[in-house]
Short mmCIF file of C-alpha atoms in Angstrom, two decimals:
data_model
loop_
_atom_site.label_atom_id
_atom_site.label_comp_id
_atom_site.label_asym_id
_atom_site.label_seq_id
_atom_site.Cartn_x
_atom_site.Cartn_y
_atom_site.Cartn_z
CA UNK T 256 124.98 124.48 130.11
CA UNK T 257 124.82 126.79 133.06
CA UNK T 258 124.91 124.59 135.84
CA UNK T 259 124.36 127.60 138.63
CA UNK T 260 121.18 128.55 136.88
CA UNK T 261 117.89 127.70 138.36
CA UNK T 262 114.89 127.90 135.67
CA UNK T 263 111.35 127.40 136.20
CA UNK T 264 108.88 127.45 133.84
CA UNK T 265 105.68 129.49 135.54
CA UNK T 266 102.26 128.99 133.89
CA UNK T 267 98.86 129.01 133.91
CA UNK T 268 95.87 126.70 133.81
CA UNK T 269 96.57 126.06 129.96
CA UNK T 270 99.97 123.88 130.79
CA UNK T 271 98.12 121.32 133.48
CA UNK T 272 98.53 118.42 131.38
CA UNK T 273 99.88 115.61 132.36
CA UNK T 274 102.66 114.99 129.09
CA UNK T 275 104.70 117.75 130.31
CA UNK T 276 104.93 116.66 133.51
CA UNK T 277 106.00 113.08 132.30
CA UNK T 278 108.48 115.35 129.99
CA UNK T 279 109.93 116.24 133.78
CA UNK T 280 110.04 113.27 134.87
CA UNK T 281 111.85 112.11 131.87
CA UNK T 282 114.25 115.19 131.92
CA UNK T 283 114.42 117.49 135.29
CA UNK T 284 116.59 120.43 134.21
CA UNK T 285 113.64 122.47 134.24
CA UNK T 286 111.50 123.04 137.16
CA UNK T 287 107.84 123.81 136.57
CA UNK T 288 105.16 125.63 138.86
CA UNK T 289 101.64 125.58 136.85
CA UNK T 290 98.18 126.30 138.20
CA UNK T 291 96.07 123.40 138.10
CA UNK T 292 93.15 123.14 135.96
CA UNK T 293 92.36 119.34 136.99
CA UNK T 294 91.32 117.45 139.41
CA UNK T 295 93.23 114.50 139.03
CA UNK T 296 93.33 111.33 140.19
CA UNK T 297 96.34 110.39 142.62
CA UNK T 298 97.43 107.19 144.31
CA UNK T 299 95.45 107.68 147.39
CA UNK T 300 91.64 107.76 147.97
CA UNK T 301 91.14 111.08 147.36
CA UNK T 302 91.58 113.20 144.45
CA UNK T 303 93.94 115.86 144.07
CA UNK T 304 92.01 118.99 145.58
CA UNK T 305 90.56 116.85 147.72
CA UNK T 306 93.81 115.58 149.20
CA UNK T 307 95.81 119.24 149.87
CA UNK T 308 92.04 120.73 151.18
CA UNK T 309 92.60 117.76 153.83
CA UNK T 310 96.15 119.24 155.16
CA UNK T 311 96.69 121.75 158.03
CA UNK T 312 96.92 124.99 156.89
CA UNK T 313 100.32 126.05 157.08
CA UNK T 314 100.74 130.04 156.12
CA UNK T 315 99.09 132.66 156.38
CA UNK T 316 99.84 135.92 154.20
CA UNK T 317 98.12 139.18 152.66
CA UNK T 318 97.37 139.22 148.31
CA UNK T 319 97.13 142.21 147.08
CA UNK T 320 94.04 142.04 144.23
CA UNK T 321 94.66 144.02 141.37
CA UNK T 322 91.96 145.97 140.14
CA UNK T 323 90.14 145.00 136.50
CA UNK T 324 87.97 146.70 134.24
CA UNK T 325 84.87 145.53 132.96
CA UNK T 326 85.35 143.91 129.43
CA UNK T 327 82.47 144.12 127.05
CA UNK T 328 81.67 140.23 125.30
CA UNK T 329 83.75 140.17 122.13
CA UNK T 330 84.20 137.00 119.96
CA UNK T 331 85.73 134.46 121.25
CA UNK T 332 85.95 136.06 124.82
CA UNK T 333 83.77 136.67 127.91
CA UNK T 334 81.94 139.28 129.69
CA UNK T 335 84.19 140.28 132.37
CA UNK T 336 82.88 142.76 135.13
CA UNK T 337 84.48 145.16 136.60
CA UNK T 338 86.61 144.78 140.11
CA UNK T 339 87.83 146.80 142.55
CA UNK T 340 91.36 146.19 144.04
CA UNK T 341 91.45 144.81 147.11
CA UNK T 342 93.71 143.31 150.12
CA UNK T 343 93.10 139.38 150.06
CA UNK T 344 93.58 137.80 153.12
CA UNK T 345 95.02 133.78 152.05
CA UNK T 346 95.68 130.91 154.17
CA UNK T 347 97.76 128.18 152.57
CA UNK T 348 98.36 124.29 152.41
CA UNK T 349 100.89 122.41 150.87
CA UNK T 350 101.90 118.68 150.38
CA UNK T 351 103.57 116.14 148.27
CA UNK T 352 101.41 113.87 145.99
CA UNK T 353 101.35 111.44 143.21
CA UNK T 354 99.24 111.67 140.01
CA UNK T 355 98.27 108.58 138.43
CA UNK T 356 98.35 108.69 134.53
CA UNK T 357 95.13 109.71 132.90
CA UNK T 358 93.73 106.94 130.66
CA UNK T 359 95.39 107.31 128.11
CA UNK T 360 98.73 106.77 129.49
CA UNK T 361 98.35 103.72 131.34
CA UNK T 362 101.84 102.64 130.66
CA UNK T 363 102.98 105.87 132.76
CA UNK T 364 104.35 105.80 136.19
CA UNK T 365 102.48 107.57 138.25
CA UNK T 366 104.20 110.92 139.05
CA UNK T 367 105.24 112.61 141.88
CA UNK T 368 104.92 116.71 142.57
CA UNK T 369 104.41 118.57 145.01
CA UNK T 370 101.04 120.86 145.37
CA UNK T 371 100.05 124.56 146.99
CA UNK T 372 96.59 125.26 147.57
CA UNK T 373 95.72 129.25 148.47
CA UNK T 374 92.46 130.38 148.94
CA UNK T 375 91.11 134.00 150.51
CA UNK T 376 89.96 133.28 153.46
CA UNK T 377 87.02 136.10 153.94
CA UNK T 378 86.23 137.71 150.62
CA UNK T 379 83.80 140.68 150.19
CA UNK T 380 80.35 139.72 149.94
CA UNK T 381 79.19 138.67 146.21
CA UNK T 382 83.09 138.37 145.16
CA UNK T 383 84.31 134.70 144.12
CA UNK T 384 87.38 134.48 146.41
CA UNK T 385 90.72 133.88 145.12
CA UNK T 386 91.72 130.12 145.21
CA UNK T 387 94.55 128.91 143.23
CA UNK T 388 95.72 124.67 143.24
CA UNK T 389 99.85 125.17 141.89
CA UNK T 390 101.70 121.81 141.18
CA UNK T 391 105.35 122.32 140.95
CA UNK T 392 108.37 119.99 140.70
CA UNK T 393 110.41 122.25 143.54
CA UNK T 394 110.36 120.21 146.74
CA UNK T 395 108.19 122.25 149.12
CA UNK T 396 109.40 121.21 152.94
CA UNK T 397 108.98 125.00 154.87
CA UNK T 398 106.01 127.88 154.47
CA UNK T 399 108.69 129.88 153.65
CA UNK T 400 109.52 127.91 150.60
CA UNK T 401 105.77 127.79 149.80
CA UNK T 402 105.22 131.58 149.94
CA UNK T 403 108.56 132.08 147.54
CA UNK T 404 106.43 130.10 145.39
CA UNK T 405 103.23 131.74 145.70
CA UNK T 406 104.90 134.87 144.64
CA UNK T 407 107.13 134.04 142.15
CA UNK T 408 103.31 132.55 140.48
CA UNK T 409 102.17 136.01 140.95
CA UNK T 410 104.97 137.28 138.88
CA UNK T 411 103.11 135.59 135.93
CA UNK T 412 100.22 138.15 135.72
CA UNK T 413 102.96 140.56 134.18
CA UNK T 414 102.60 138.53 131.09
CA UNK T 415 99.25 138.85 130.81
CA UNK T 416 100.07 142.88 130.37
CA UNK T 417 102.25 142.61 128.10
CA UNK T 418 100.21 140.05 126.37
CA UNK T 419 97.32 142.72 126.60
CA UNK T 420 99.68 145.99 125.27
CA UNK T 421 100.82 143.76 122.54
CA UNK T 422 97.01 142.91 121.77
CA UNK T 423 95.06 145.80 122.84
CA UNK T 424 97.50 148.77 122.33
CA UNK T 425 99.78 147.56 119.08
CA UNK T 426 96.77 145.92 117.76
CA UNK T 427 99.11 142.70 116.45
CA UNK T 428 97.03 140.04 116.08
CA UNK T 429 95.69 142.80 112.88
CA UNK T 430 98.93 143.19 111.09
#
């Protein structure tokens, strides 16, 4: 009902599945940018990391790495050490694909998106480097359009504090 609105759904690893991309398909009012969490199959020979690893790199740009405490083991979480923050320097690729169904929606069409990879290109020694696989609906045809994306993805992590004062500091999930 507001036809000069753009929305876009932004999530993490938790939303790669492929129903609510066929929910897209079905119904595109929504676009969607979501950090992959498989590596799917797609209409080509290779699969889908596989396939954007294979493409030029086509932008180059600076992260900025938050820095994280370390996080005892509690139930039903992990361990997390501690990190300093840091300047990441990322190179990225981009291309369209096509995701065949998964198994058990063989009578799917395969669908078409569009897919960023970023990974830090010389991380500290001992550090897993940054690497991040986004599918989104948006047409990606410039780096330009690619980085707007990349940022607007880092924009998400500002959930994950509110998540954390809603958890940590109001103590919620007790009341």
């Amino acid at each position: 009902q507001m036809p000069h609105t753009r929305i876009v759904c932004v999530m993490d690893r938790e939303a790669d599945f492929f129903e609510l991309f066929d929910a897209w398909h079905q119904d595109q009012q929504v676009d969607l940018l979501i950090r992959a969490n498989h590596n799917r199959c797609t209409t080509e020979d290779l699969k889908l990391f596989d396939a954007v690893r294979a493409t030029e790199p086509r932008l180059q740009f600076t992260l900025f790495v938050n820095r994280q405490s370390a996080r005892p083991k509690k139930s039903g979480q992990k361990a997390r050490s501690k990190r300093p923050e840091r300047v990441a320097e990322m190179t990225s690729r981009y291309r369209h694909i096509e995701l065949k169904p998964s198994f058990y929606h063989q009578d799917k069409s395969p669908i078409g998106l569009w897919i960023i990879h970023a990974t830090e290109d010389n991380p500290p020694k001992g550090v897993k480097p940054v690497e991040w696989f986004l599918l989104t609906t948006m047409e990606i045809s410039t780096p330009e359009q690619a980085k707007v994306l990349l940022d607007w993805y880092c924009l998400r992590w500002r959930i994950e504090d509110w998540h954390r004062v809603l958890k940590s500091g109001c103590g919620i999930e007790e009341l």
